[in-house]
Amino acid sequence: MGLLIQKFGGTAVGDPERIKAVADHIARTVNTGEQVVVVVSAMGKETDELLRLAEDVSVKRPGREMDMLITAGERKAMSLLCMALHDLGVDADSFTGSQAGFLTDTNHQNAKIIEVKPERIKSALSEGRVPVVGGSQGVSVENDVTFLGRGGSDTTAVALAHAVGADACELYTDVTGVFTTDPRVVPSARLMPNVSFDELLEMTATGCPKPAMRSVEYARTHGVKLHIRSAFTWQEGTWVGEEKEEMEQAIVSAVTHDTSETKMTISGVPDKPGIAAGVFRALSDVDVNVDMIVQNTSEHGVTDISFTVPHGDLDVSMSIAQDLVEEIGATGVSSDTEVARVSVIGAGMRSNSGVAASMFETLANNEINIQMISTSAIRISCMVAETQINDAVKALHETFGLAEA
Ligand code: ADP
Ligand code: ASP
Ligand code: MG
């Protein structure tokens, strides 16, 4: 008999029929003799709706009240799912994050897990009951309800899998697994039966929305085996684990894209030691996560520095950059939101050259200009015009032979 975590995303529990279908899926798993702990997200787009309601009511939106509000979405889903399970003859109990033993810091709307004490979950299991846990929530060290952030239910599932020693953590979503690229952009994208933690981390860091990046980090750190699969079929999805050394690694395994970043350029920057340090220290002091960075060669002692920031951090980054322009004697700062990043990822890049050349040639052949480049040992990313991003993804997916045969 095994112990499984089954996490169902918002689409999977989107309406009463879907909730009953999920209950049926859980009941069938339980009837095969497995022990199951369930984690649920809020129904459909409920989290977005709750956030919108808060905006309609308040300008201040205190963090404590926001978390109390948002976590209500998961609470509704978990109790409804338990009711549907009871109708199928499965004894199930719902648990809030706090009841499930999730202790977090006090950082409302983006709380970090400090510790999981799953005593109540374990005792429910030992009584033959199915625990159903509200995702993305916990209780802070100051005893307030906290929300783990968008996509946090994946992290709840992985953390619980580690805490109860589950054999695997199944993340059910609206696609059959992780694909070689976004199937909405390239319909012939292929399901990846296996992917390593390292590759999936690079994918989620560069635009693949599933699973949430934090949950992949947690799974890698604690060696939790992940299985990403569809809530609507019983077909095998994507298994995520350690890289297998004996396996021949694909040079390129996937292509991702991301339209969530803005390019900023500070121009006429004096080219001397300490200037870049000052710029990026000022941004990091306000928690802006700078990603790609390019500094041009200097001419007559001045240069341009370009970098990317998340769209949501543009205003604060611009105001900091404008203050810095005066301080360091630069000539100006500009921003461009119409950019997008395309990335190719593959563990085999570690030992193969020529991927960058093929990538740049493919973009050039499609008249796509590269504005910035960044790399890791297993990834190459290029910033291009947003209007050309789908063409870039399609062309690269083709070049690296990733489509269905
Ligand atoms: P959920 O609704 O479960 O929270 P999202 O809608 O955020 O999930 O993400 C799931 C979607 O991500 C899928 O419907 C799919 O279109 C898209 N997607 C983008 N890139 C990939 C990829 N490489 N593999 C699988 N799905 C992807
Ligand atoms: N419902 C929350 C969200 O949409 C948490 C989650 O589902 O992971 O972000
Ligand atoms: Mg979705």
XYZ file of C-alpha atoms and ligand atoms in Angstrom:
442
model
C 0.000 0.000 0.000
C 1.373 3.390 -0.994
C 0.810 6.915 0.258
C 0.019 9.570 -2.333
C -0.591 13.312 -2.318
C -3.173 14.339 -4.924
C -3.364 18.088 -5.592
C -6.164 19.484 -7.754
C -5.845 22.955 -9.337
C -8.568 25.523 -9.837
C -9.736 24.234 -13.229
C -10.013 20.678 -11.870
C -12.509 21.799 -9.192
C -14.021 24.606 -11.302
C -17.731 23.716 -10.885
C -19.968 21.223 -9.015
C -19.680 18.600 -11.774
C -15.892 18.852 -11.739
C -15.828 18.572 -7.946
C -17.878 15.369 -8.189
C -15.523 14.052 -10.900
C -12.500 14.791 -8.697
C -14.218 13.035 -5.767
C -14.773 10.039 -8.028
C -11.080 10.033 -9.020
C -10.018 10.122 -5.356
C -12.525 7.396 -4.423
C -11.210 5.109 -7.164
C -7.634 5.650 -5.983
C -8.627 4.892 -2.381
C -10.478 1.774 -3.526
C -7.275 0.415 -5.076
C -5.857 0.369 -1.532
C -3.730 3.532 -1.683
C -3.692 6.039 1.148
C -4.408 9.529 -0.190
C -3.959 13.057 1.167
C -5.736 15.632 -0.998
C -4.788 19.293 -1.524
C -7.183 21.668 -3.328
C -7.001 25.119 -4.896
C -9.890 27.555 -4.954
C -12.584 26.833 -7.573
C -11.876 28.187 -11.071
C -10.949 31.872 -11.037
C -12.163 32.436 -7.486
C -8.828 33.757 -6.176
C -8.825 36.436 -8.907
C -12.420 37.324 -8.023
C -11.625 37.682 -4.323
C -8.642 39.904 -5.158
C -10.883 42.056 -7.365
C -13.501 42.346 -4.610
C -10.827 43.586 -2.217
C -9.750 46.212 -4.757
C -13.343 47.374 -5.112
C -13.719 47.806 -1.377
C -10.380 49.113 -0.170
C -7.318 51.113 -1.116
C -5.247 49.991 1.852
C -6.045 46.262 1.773
C -4.189 45.263 4.969
C -2.230 42.038 4.538
C -3.861 40.250 7.451
C -7.363 40.807 6.073
C -6.277 39.986 2.505
C -5.021 36.585 3.635
C -8.180 35.895 5.620
C -10.166 36.710 2.466
C -8.119 34.821 -0.142
C -7.801 31.624 1.888
C -11.615 31.462 2.015
C -11.487 30.277 -1.613
C -9.600 27.088 -0.752
C -11.738 26.593 2.350
C -14.886 26.556 0.234
C -13.393 24.066 -2.248
C -12.090 21.677 0.419
C -15.391 21.399 2.296
C -17.412 20.916 -0.912
C -14.998 18.203 -2.047
C -15.335 16.409 1.310
C -19.126 16.473 0.978
C -18.894 14.935 -2.491
C -16.541 12.246 -1.097
C -19.000 11.375 1.685
C -21.706 10.831 -0.956
C -19.403 8.236 -2.543
C -18.926 6.457 0.779
C -15.420 7.843 1.424
C -14.826 9.226 4.921
C -13.048 12.515 4.388
C -12.220 15.494 6.640
C -11.227 18.965 5.469
C -8.379 20.873 7.131
C -7.289 24.498 6.830
C -3.561 25.097 6.428
C -3.385 25.932 10.111
C -5.134 22.697 11.129
C -2.861 20.740 8.797
C 0.162 22.100 10.721
C 1.588 24.672 8.290
C 3.564 27.182 10.354
C 4.730 30.211 8.321
C 6.458 33.561 8.681
C 4.353 36.740 8.934
C 4.851 37.883 5.334
C 1.193 38.234 4.325
C 0.193 37.305 0.744
C 3.540 35.609 0.186
C 4.244 33.712 3.384
C 7.097 31.210 3.612
C 6.682 27.833 5.272
C 8.812 27.493 8.416
C 7.687 24.045 9.485
C 4.979 21.461 8.782
C 3.619 19.458 11.730
C 1.166 17.089 10.092
C -0.072 15.314 13.258
C -3.777 15.734 12.488
C -3.233 14.577 8.916
C -1.400 11.481 10.094
C -4.032 10.609 12.666
C -6.839 11.030 10.097
C -4.932 8.631 7.823
C -4.458 6.115 10.604
C -8.223 6.135 11.169
C -8.734 5.312 7.496
C -10.055 8.796 6.666
C -9.023 10.932 3.670
C -7.652 14.343 4.724
C -8.468 17.197 2.303
C -6.218 20.198 2.893
C -6.805 23.789 1.722
C -3.852 24.774 -0.443
C -1.578 27.809 -0.213
C -2.254 28.627 3.436
C -0.921 28.353 6.944
C -0.775 30.097 10.308
C 1.974 32.563 11.170
C 4.253 32.585 14.179
C 1.944 35.411 15.392
C -1.088 33.147 15.057
C -2.649 34.870 12.033
C -3.914 33.116 8.928
C -1.427 33.462 6.043
C -1.543 32.917 2.270
C 1.488 31.332 0.560
C 1.091 33.330 -2.662
C -0.261 32.665 -6.158
C 0.245 29.071 -7.170
C 1.003 28.219 -3.537
C -1.164 25.087 -3.515
C 1.551 23.242 -5.449
C 3.948 24.145 -2.629
C 1.438 22.955 -0.017
C 1.231 19.617 -1.814
C 4.999 19.158 -2.070
C 5.632 20.232 1.531
C 2.969 17.804 2.763
C 4.427 15.010 0.636
C 7.755 15.583 2.367
C 6.230 15.941 5.851
C 4.174 12.719 5.705
C 6.756 10.789 3.658
C 4.508 10.224 0.629
C 5.711 7.962 -2.192
C 4.798 10.594 -4.791
C 3.119 13.967 -5.148
C 0.579 14.080 -7.968
C -0.214 17.564 -9.311
C -3.421 17.472 -11.369
C -3.950 20.294 -13.871
C -5.777 21.056 -17.125
C -3.082 19.597 -19.404
C -1.789 16.022 -19.473
C 1.662 17.009 -18.192
C 4.640 19.208 -19.006
C 5.076 19.796 -22.744
C 8.097 20.592 -24.899
C 6.558 24.057 -25.248
C 3.274 25.833 -24.516
C 0.671 23.738 -26.406
C -1.419 26.875 -26.931
C 1.383 28.300 -29.091
C 2.524 25.058 -30.748
C -0.287 22.483 -30.967
C 2.194 19.759 -31.978
C 4.142 20.177 -28.706
C 4.996 16.803 -27.167
C 4.264 15.534 -23.658
C 7.541 14.992 -21.761
C 7.296 11.625 -19.952
C 10.279 12.576 -17.758
C 12.015 15.806 -16.870
C 14.763 16.503 -14.345
C 14.342 18.950 -11.445
C 17.055 21.163 -12.965
C 15.368 21.372 -16.350
C 11.903 21.938 -14.880
C 13.271 24.666 -12.601
C 14.744 26.477 -15.607
C 11.437 26.030 -17.444
C 9.328 27.433 -14.613
C 11.781 30.305 -14.113
C 11.381 31.306 -17.769
C 7.626 31.184 -18.264
C 6.263 27.626 -17.987
C 3.314 28.207 -15.623
C 3.080 24.667 -14.277
C 4.013 23.690 -11.613
C 4.730 26.759 -9.470
C 8.499 27.354 -9.360
C 8.658 27.400 -5.559
C 7.146 23.935 -5.393
C 9.788 22.571 -7.793
C 12.551 24.091 -5.655
C 11.046 22.516 -2.540
C 10.708 19.149 -4.277
C 14.312 19.232 -5.465
C 15.664 20.196 -2.034
C 13.740 17.412 -0.297
C 13.772 14.815 -3.070
C 9.970 14.657 -3.470
C 8.992 12.708 -6.580
C 6.495 14.747 -8.683
C 3.950 13.493 -11.177
C 2.206 16.222 -13.209
C -0.935 14.911 -14.884
C -4.437 15.710 -16.076
C -7.427 15.757 -13.755
C -9.612 14.611 -16.646
C -7.893 11.382 -17.751
C -6.063 8.477 -16.117
C -3.168 8.712 -18.564
C 0.396 8.926 -17.221
C 1.709 12.465 -17.177
C 5.211 13.836 -16.582
C 7.466 12.377 -13.877
C 9.978 14.746 -12.326
C 13.049 13.466 -10.521
C 16.814 13.556 -10.372
C 18.754 13.491 -13.624
C 19.760 9.933 -14.469
C 23.450 9.821 -15.301
C 23.258 6.746 -17.460
C 20.648 8.382 -19.681
C 21.659 10.144 -22.874
C 20.501 13.719 -22.297
C 18.572 15.559 -24.997
C 20.573 18.593 -26.043
C 17.433 20.719 -26.075
C 14.362 19.408 -24.226
C 12.005 22.383 -24.184
C 11.311 25.924 -25.366
C 9.647 28.426 -23.013
C 8.462 31.992 -23.309
C 7.669 34.778 -20.910
C 5.923 38.105 -21.488
C 5.904 39.252 -17.879
C 9.033 41.408 -17.930
C 9.912 44.955 -18.978
C 13.250 46.131 -20.318
C 14.786 49.211 -18.691
C 17.801 51.099 -20.008
C 19.913 53.645 -18.150
C 21.920 55.581 -20.729
C 25.022 57.710 -20.577
C 26.309 55.951 -17.469
C 29.918 56.830 -16.480
C 32.019 53.693 -17.069
C 33.819 53.314 -13.755
C 33.887 50.816 -10.878
C 30.949 50.830 -8.470
C 28.249 52.250 -10.755
C 26.537 48.946 -11.610
C 26.854 47.883 -7.967
C 25.042 51.066 -6.899
C 22.221 50.608 -9.435
C 21.493 46.980 -8.592
C 21.921 47.437 -4.826
C 19.303 50.215 -4.886
C 16.870 47.939 -6.771
C 17.506 44.962 -4.528
C 16.935 47.125 -1.425
C 13.298 47.489 -2.534
C 13.048 43.764 -3.422
C 12.981 44.226 -7.203
C 14.103 41.000 -8.824
C 16.362 42.062 -11.715
C 16.902 39.367 -14.304
C 18.758 39.775 -17.606
C 21.495 42.427 -17.580
C 23.484 43.839 -20.504
C 26.148 46.526 -20.399
C 27.302 47.954 -23.715
C 30.933 48.634 -24.536
C 31.817 52.122 -23.453
C 32.477 54.995 -25.778
C 34.210 58.121 -24.506
C 33.916 56.816 -20.932
C 30.134 56.376 -20.913
C 27.972 53.306 -21.501
C 24.351 52.030 -21.392
C 23.073 49.451 -18.929
C 19.893 47.497 -19.810
C 18.109 45.031 -17.560
C 14.703 43.450 -17.079
C 12.271 43.732 -14.177
C 8.793 42.204 -13.674
C 5.998 44.414 -15.133
C 4.583 44.865 -11.640
C 7.852 46.411 -10.376
C 8.246 48.906 -13.228
C 6.963 52.008 -11.398
C 9.145 51.579 -8.341
C 12.161 50.638 -10.510
C 11.712 53.705 -12.724
C 11.515 56.052 -9.759
C 14.659 54.553 -8.229
C 16.471 54.700 -11.574
C 15.469 58.339 -12.070
C 16.947 59.276 -8.677
C 20.127 57.369 -9.567
C 20.490 59.081 -12.940
C 21.024 62.398 -11.140
C 23.259 60.893 -8.491
C 25.654 59.138 -10.891
C 25.518 61.687 -13.679
C 23.868 59.454 -16.309
C 21.828 61.009 -19.116
C 18.482 59.232 -18.820
C 16.367 56.158 -18.240
C 13.792 54.533 -20.512
C 11.584 51.449 -20.472
C 10.066 49.097 -23.042
C 7.200 46.801 -22.013
C 6.759 45.322 -25.516
C 9.464 42.708 -25.092
C 9.336 38.971 -24.435
C 11.862 36.312 -23.584
C 12.274 33.041 -25.437
C 14.448 30.309 -23.880
C 15.745 26.899 -24.897
C 16.461 24.426 -22.094
C 18.276 21.097 -22.060
C 20.588 19.208 -19.705
C 22.618 17.999 -22.707
C 23.801 21.570 -23.332
C 26.377 21.037 -20.584
C 28.391 18.848 -22.906
C 27.429 20.098 -26.369
C 28.409 23.277 -28.141
C 26.573 24.936 -30.992
C 23.155 25.376 -29.370
C 23.573 29.136 -29.092
C 24.649 29.375 -32.735
C 21.618 27.334 -33.889
C 19.303 29.423 -31.759
C 20.629 32.753 -33.056
C 20.601 31.510 -36.690
C 16.987 30.391 -36.336
C 15.946 33.780 -34.979
C 17.931 35.592 -37.696
C 16.370 33.472 -40.460
C 12.984 34.593 -39.178
C 13.975 38.276 -39.098
C 13.773 38.309 -35.315
C 16.195 40.743 -33.707
C 17.852 39.741 -30.420
C 17.891 42.570 -27.868
C 19.491 40.799 -24.900
C 20.967 37.378 -24.160
C 21.461 35.451 -20.931
C 22.602 31.898 -20.273
C 22.959 29.253 -17.602
C 24.675 25.866 -17.931
C 21.473 24.342 -19.328
C 19.569 27.356 -20.762
C 19.916 30.132 -23.330
C 17.457 33.051 -23.288
C 16.962 35.852 -25.821
C 14.886 38.983 -25.378
C 12.941 39.821 -28.556
C 10.028 42.066 -29.579
C 6.792 40.846 -27.997
C 5.012 40.837 -31.375
C 7.486 38.180 -32.610
C 7.432 35.865 -29.594
C 5.075 33.211 -30.971
C 7.065 33.036 -34.215
C 10.262 32.647 -32.192
C 8.813 29.790 -30.116
C 7.460 27.961 -33.183
C 10.719 28.300 -35.118
C 12.930 27.125 -32.252
C 10.630 24.206 -31.425
C 11.017 23.163 -35.058
C 14.794 23.719 -35.253
C 15.448 21.508 -32.252
C 13.127 18.762 -33.502
C 10.818 18.809 -30.512
C 7.472 18.306 -32.258
C 5.430 15.113 -32.394
C 6.968 12.808 -35.016
P -3.926 26.218 -13.388
O -5.170 26.738 -14.008
O -3.970 24.728 -13.142
O -3.471 26.958 -12.180
P -2.315 27.569 -15.476
O -3.480 27.929 -16.350
O -1.614 28.646 -14.758
O -2.736 26.385 -14.459
O -1.235 26.759 -16.309
C -1.621 25.650 -17.088
C -1.441 26.030 -18.544
O -0.071 26.258 -18.813
C -1.818 24.935 -19.524
O -3.192 24.999 -19.849
C -0.911 25.214 -20.747
O -1.605 25.810 -21.794
C 0.123 26.213 -20.229
N 1.524 25.857 -20.532
C 2.469 26.714 -20.945
N 3.638 26.110 -21.173
C 3.451 24.809 -20.896
C 4.292 23.664 -20.952
N 5.575 23.718 -21.356
N 3.773 22.479 -20.583
C 2.485 22.394 -20.170
N 1.640 23.440 -20.094
C 2.100 24.639 -20.462
N -5.799 29.622 -5.557
C -4.507 30.219 -5.419
C -4.072 30.871 -6.727
O -4.781 30.846 -7.688
C -3.474 29.254 -4.943
C -3.259 28.075 -5.848
O -4.180 27.592 -6.458
O -2.148 27.588 -5.941
O -2.999 31.421 -6.788
Mg -5.459 27.604 -16.000
